[in-house]
CSV table of N, CA and C in Angstrom, one decimal:
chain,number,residue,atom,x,y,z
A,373,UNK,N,103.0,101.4,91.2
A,373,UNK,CA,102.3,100.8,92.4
A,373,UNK,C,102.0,101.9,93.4
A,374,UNK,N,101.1,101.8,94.5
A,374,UNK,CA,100.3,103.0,95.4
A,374,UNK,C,100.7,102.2,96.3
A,375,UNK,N,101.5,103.0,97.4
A,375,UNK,CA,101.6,102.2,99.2
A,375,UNK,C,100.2,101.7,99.7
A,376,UNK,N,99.2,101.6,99.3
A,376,UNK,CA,98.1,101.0,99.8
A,376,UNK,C,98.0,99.5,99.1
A,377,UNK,N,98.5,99.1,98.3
A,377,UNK,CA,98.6,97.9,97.7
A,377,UNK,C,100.0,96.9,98.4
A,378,UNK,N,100.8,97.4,99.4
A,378,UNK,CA,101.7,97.3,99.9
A,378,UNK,C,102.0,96.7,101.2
A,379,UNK,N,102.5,95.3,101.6
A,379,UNK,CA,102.6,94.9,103.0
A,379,UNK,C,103.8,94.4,103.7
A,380,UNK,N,103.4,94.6,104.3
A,380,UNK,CA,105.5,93.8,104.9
A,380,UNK,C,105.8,92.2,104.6
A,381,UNK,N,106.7,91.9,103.8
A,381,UNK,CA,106.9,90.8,103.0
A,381,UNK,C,106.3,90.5,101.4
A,382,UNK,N,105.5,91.3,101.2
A,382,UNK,CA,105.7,91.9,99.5
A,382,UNK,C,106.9,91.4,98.4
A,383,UNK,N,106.8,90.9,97.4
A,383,UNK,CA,107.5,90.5,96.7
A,383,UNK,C,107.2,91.7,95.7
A,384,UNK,N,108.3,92.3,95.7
A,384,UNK,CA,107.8,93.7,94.3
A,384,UNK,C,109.5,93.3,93.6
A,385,UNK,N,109.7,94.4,92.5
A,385,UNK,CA,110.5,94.2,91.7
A,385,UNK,C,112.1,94.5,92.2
A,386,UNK,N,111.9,95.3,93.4
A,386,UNK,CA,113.2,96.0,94.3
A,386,UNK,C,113.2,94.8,95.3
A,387,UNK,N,113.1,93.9,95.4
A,387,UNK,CA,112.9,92.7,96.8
A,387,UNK,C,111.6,92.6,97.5
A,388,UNK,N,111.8,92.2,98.6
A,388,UNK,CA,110.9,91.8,99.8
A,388,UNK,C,110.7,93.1,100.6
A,389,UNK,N,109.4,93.3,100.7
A,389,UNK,CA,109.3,94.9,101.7
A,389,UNK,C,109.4,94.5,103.2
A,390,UNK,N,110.6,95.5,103.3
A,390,UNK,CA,110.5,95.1,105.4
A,390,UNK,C,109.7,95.8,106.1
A,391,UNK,N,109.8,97.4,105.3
A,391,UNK,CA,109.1,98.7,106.2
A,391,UNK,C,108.2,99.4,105.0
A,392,UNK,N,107.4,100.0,105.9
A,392,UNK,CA,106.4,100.8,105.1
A,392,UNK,C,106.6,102.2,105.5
A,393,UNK,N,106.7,103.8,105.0
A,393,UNK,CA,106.6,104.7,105.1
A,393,UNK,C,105.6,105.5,104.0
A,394,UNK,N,105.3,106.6,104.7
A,394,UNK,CA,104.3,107.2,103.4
A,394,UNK,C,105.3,107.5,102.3
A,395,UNK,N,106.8,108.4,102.1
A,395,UNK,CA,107.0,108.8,101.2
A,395,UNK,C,108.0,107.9,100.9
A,396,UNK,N,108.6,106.7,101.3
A,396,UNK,CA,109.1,105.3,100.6
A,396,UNK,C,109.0,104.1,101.8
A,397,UNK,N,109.8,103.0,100.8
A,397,UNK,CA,109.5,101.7,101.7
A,397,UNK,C,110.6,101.3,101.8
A,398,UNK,N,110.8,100.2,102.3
A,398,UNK,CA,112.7,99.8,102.2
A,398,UNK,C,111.7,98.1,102.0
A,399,UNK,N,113.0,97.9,101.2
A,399,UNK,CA,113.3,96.1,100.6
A,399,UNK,C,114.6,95.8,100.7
A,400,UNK,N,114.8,94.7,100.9
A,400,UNK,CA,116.1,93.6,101.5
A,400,UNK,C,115.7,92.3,100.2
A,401,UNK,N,117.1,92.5,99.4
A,401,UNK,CA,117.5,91.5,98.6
A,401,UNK,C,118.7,91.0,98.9
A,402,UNK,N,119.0,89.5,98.9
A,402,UNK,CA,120.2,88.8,99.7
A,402,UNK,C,121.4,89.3,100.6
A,403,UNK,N,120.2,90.3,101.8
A,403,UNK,CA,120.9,90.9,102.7
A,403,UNK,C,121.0,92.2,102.7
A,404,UNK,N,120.8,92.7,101.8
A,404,UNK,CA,121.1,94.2,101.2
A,404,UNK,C,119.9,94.6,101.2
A,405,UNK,N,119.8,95.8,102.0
A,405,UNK,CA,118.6,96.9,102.4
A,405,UNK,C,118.5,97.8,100.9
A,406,UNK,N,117.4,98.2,101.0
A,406,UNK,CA,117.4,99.3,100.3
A,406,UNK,C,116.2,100.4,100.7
A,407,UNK,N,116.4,101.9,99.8
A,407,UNK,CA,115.6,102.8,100.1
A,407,UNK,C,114.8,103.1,99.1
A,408,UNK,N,113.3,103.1,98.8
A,408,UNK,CA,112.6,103.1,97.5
A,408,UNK,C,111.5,103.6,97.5
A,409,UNK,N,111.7,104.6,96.6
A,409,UNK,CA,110.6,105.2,96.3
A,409,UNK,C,108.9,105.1,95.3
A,410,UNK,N,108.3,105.1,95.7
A,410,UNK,CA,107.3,104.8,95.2
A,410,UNK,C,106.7,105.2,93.9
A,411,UNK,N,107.6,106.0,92.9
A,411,UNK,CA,106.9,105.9,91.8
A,411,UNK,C,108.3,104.8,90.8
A,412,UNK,N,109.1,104.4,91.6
A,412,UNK,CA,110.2,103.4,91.2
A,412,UNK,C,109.9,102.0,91.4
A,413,UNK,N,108.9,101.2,92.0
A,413,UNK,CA,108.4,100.3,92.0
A,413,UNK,C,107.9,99.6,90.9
A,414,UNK,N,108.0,98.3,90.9
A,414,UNK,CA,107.1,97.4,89.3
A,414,UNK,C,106.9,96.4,90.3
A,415,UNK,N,105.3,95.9,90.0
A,415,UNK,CA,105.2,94.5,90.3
A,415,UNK,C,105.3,93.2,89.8
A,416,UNK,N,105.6,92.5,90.4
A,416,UNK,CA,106.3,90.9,89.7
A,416,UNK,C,104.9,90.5,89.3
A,417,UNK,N,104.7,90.0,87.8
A,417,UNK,CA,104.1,89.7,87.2
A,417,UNK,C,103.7,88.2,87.6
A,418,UNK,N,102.4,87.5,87.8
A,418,UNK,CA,102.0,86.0,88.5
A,418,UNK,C,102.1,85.6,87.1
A,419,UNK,N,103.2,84.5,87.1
A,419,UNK,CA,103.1,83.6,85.9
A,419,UNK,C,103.1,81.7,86.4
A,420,UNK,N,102.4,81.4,85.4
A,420,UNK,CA,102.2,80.0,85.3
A,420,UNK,C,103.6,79.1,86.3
A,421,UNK,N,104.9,79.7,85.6
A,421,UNK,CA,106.1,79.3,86.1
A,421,UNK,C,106.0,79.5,87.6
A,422,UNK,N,105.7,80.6,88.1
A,422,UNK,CA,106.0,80.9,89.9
A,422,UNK,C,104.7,80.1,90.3
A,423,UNK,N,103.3,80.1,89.6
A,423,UNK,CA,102.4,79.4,91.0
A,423,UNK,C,103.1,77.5,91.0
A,424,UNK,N,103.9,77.2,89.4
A,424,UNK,CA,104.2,75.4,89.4
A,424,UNK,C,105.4,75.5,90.6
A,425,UNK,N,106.2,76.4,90.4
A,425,UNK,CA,107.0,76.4,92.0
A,425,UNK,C,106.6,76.9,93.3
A,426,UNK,N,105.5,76.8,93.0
A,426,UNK,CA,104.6,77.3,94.5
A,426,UNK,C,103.6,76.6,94.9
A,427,UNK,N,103.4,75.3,94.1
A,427,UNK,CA,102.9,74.2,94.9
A,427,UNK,C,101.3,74.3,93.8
A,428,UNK,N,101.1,75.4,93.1
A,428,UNK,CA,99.6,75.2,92.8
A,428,UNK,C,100.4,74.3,91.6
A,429,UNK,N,98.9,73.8,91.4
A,429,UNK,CA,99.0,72.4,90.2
A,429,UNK,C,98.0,72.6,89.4
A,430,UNK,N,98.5,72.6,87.8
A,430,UNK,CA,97.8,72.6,87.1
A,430,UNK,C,96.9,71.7,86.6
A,431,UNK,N,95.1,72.1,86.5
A,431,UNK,CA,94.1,71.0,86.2
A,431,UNK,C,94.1,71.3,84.2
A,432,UNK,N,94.6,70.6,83.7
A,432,UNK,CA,94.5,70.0,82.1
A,432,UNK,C,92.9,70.0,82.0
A,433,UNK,N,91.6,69.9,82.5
A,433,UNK,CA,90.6,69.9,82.8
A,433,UNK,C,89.9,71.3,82.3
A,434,UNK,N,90.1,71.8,83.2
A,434,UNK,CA,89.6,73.3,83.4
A,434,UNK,C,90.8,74.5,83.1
A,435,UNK,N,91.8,74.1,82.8
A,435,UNK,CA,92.7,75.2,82.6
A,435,UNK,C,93.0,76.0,83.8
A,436,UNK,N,92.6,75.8,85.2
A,436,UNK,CA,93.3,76.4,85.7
A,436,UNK,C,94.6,76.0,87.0
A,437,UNK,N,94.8,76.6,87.3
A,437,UNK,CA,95.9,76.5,88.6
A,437,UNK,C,95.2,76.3,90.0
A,438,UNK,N,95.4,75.9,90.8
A,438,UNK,CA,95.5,75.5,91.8
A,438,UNK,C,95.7,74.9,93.2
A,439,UNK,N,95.8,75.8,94.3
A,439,UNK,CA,96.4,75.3,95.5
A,439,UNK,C,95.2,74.2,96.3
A,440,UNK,N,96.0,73.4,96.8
A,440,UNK,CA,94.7,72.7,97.7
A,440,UNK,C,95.5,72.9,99.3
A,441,UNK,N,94.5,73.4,100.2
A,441,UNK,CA,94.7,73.7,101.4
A,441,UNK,C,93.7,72.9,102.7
A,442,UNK,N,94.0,71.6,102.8
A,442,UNK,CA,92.9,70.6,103.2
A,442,UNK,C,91.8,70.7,103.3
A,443,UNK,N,91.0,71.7,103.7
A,443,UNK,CA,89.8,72.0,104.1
A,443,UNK,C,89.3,73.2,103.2
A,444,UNK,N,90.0,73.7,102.2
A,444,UNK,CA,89.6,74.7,101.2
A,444,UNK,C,90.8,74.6,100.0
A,445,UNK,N,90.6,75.7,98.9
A,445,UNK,CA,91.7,75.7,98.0
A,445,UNK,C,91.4,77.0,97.4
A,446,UNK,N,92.3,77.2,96.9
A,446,UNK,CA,92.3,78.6,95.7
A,446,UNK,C,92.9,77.8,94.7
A,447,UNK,N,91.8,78.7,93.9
A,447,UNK,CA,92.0,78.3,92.2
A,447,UNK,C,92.3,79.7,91.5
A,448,UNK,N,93.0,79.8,90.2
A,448,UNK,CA,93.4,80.5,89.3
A,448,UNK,C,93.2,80.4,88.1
A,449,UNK,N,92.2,81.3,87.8
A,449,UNK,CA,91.7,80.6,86.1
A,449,UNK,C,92.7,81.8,84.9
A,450,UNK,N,93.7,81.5,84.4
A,450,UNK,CA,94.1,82.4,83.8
A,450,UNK,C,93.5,82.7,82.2
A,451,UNK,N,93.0,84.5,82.2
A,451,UNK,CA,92.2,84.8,81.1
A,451,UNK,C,92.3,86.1,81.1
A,452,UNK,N,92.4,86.7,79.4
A,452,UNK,CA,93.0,88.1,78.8
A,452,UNK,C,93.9,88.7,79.7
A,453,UNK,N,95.2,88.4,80.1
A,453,UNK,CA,96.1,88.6,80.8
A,453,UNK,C,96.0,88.8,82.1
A,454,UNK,N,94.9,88.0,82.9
A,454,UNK,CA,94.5,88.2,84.1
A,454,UNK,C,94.2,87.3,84.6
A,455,UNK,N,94.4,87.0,86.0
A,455,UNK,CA,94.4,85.7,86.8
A,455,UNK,C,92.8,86.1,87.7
A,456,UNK,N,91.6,84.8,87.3
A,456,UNK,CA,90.8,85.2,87.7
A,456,UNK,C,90.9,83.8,89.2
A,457,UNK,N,90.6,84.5,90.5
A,457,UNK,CA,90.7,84.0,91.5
A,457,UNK,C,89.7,83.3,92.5
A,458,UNK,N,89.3,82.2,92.7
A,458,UNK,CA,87.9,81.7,93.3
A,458,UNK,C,88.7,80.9,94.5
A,459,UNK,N,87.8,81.1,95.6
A,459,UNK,CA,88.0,80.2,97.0
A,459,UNK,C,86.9,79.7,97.2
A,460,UNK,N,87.9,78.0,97.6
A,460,UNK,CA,86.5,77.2,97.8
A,460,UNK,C,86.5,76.1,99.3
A,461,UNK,N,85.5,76.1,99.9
A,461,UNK,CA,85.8,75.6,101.2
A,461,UNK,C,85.0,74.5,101.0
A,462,UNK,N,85.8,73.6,101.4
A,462,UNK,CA,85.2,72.1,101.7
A,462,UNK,C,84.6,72.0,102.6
A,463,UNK,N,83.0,71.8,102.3
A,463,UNK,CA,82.5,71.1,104.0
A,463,UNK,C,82.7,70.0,104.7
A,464,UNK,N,83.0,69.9,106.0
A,464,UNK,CA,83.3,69.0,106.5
A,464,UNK,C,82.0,67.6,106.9
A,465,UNK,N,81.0,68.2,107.2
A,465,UNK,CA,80.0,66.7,106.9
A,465,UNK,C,79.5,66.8,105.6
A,466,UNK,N,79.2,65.5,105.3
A,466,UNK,CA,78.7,65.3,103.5
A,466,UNK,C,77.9,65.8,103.2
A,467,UNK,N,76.8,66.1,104.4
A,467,UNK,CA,75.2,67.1,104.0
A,467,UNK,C,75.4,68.7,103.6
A,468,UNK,N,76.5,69.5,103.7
A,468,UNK,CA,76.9,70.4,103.2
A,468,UNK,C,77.4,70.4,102.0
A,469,UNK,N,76.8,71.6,101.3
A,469,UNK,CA,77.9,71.8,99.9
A,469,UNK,C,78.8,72.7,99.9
A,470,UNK,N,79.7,72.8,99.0
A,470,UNK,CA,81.0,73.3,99.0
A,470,UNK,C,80.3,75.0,98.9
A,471,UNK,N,81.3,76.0,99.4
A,471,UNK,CA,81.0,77.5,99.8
A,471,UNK,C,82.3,78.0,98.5
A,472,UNK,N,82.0,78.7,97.6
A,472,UNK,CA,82.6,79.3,96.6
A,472,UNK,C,83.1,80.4,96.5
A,473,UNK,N,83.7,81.2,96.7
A,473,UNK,CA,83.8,82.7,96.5
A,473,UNK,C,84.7,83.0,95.4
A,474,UNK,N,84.4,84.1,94.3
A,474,UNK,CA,85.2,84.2,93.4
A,474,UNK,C,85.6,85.4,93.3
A,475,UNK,N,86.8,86.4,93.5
A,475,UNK,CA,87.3,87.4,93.4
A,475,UNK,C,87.7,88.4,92.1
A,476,UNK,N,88.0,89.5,92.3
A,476,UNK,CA,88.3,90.8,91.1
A,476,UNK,C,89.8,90.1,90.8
A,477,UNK,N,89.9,90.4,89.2
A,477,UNK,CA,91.0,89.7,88.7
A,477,UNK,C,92.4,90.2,89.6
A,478,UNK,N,93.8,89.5,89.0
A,478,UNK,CA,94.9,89.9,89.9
A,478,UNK,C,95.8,89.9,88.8
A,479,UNK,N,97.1,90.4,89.0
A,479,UNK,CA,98.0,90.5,88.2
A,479,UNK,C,99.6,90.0,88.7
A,480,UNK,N,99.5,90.4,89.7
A,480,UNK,CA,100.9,90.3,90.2
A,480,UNK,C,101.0,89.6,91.3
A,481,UNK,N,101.9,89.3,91.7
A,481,UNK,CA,102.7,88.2,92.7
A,481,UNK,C,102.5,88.3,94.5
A,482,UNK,N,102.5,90.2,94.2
A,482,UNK,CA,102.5,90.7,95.5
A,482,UNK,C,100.2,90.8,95.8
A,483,UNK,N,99.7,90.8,95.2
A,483,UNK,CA,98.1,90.8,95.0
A,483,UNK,C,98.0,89.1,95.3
A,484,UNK,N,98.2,88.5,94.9
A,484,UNK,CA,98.3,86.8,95.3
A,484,UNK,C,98.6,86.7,97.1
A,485,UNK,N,100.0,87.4,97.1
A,485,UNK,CA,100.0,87.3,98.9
A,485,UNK,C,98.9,88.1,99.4
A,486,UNK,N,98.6,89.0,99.1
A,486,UNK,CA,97.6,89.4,99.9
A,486,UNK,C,96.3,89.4,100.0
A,487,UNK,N,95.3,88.4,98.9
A,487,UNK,CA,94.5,87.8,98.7
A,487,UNK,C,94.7,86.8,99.9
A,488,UNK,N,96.2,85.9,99.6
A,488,UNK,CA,96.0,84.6,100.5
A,488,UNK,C,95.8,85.1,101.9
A,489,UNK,N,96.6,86.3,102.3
A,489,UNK,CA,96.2,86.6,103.3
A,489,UNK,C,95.3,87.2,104.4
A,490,UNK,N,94.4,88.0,103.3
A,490,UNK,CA,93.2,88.1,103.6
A,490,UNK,C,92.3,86.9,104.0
A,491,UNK,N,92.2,85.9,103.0
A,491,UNK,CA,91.4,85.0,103.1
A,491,UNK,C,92.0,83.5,104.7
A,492,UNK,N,93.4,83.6,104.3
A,492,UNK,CA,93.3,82.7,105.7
A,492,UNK,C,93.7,82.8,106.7
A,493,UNK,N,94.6,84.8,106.9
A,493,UNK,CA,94.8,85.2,107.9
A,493,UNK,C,96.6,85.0,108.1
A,494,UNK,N,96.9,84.0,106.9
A,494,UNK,CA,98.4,83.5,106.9
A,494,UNK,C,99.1,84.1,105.7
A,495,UNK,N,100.6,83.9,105.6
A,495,UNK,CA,101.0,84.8,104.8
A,495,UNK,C,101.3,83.4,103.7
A,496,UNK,N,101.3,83.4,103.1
A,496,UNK,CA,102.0,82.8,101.5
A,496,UNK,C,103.2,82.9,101.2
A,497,UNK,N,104.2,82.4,101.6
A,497,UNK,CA,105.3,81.8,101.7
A,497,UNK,C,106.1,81.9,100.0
A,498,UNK,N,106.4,82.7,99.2
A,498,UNK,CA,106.3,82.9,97.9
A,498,UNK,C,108.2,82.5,97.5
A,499,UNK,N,108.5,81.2,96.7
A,499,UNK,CA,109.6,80.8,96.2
A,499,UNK,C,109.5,81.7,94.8
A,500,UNK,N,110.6,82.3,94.0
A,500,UNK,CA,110.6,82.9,92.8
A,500,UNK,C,111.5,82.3,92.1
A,501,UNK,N,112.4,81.4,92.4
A,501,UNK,CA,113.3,80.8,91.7
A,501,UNK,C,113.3,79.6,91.9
């Protein structure tokens, strides 16, 4: 992983990122700090299992995953080992149609938070167990 792919609250393979520095970062797992360097990092791989404990639900339909967020959703189409990512905004009067955006594939757990957060400005609340 590259410190540019990197944000405070990150789920990577060393914990949750508190701090960011150029030549390492620190993560805190059940209390315990740590000091890490950047070419020692792995990212947590997005699997089917973490988005069912994270509230997306799977459509038997279309094969993919999905969060609904009242007024929009993110979907997850999983294909050749990559989670392809589309946001979709509900219009609110019925004379509007729905507004689609579909993103560059993702892979990992910590790319999921920061998609979500790009797009609604909030962070994604990520359970792993």
């Amino acid at each position: 992983m590259v410190s540019k792919e990197l944000r405070i609250g990150n789920y990577t393979s060393k914990g949750v990122v508190y701090q960011i520095e150029e030549d390492c970062f620190y993560t805190s797992t059940d209390g315990v700090s740590y000091k890490n360097k950047w070419a020692k990092i792995n990212p947590i791989p997005l699997t089917p299992e973490i988005l069912k404990i994270n509230k997306f639900v799977f459509d038997i339909a279309t094969g993919t995953y999905w969060l609904n967020m009242s007024t929009h959703y993110l979907e997850l189409l999983p294909a050749g080992g990559y989670w392809w990512p589309a946001y979709t905004s509900i219009p609110e009067m019925s004379s509007e149609s729905e507004q689609r955006v579909s993103f560059c594939r993702i892979q990992s757990v910590h790319q999921l938070q920061n998609l979500y957060f790009a797009l609604t400005g909030e962070e994604l609340e990520v359970n792993l167990t």
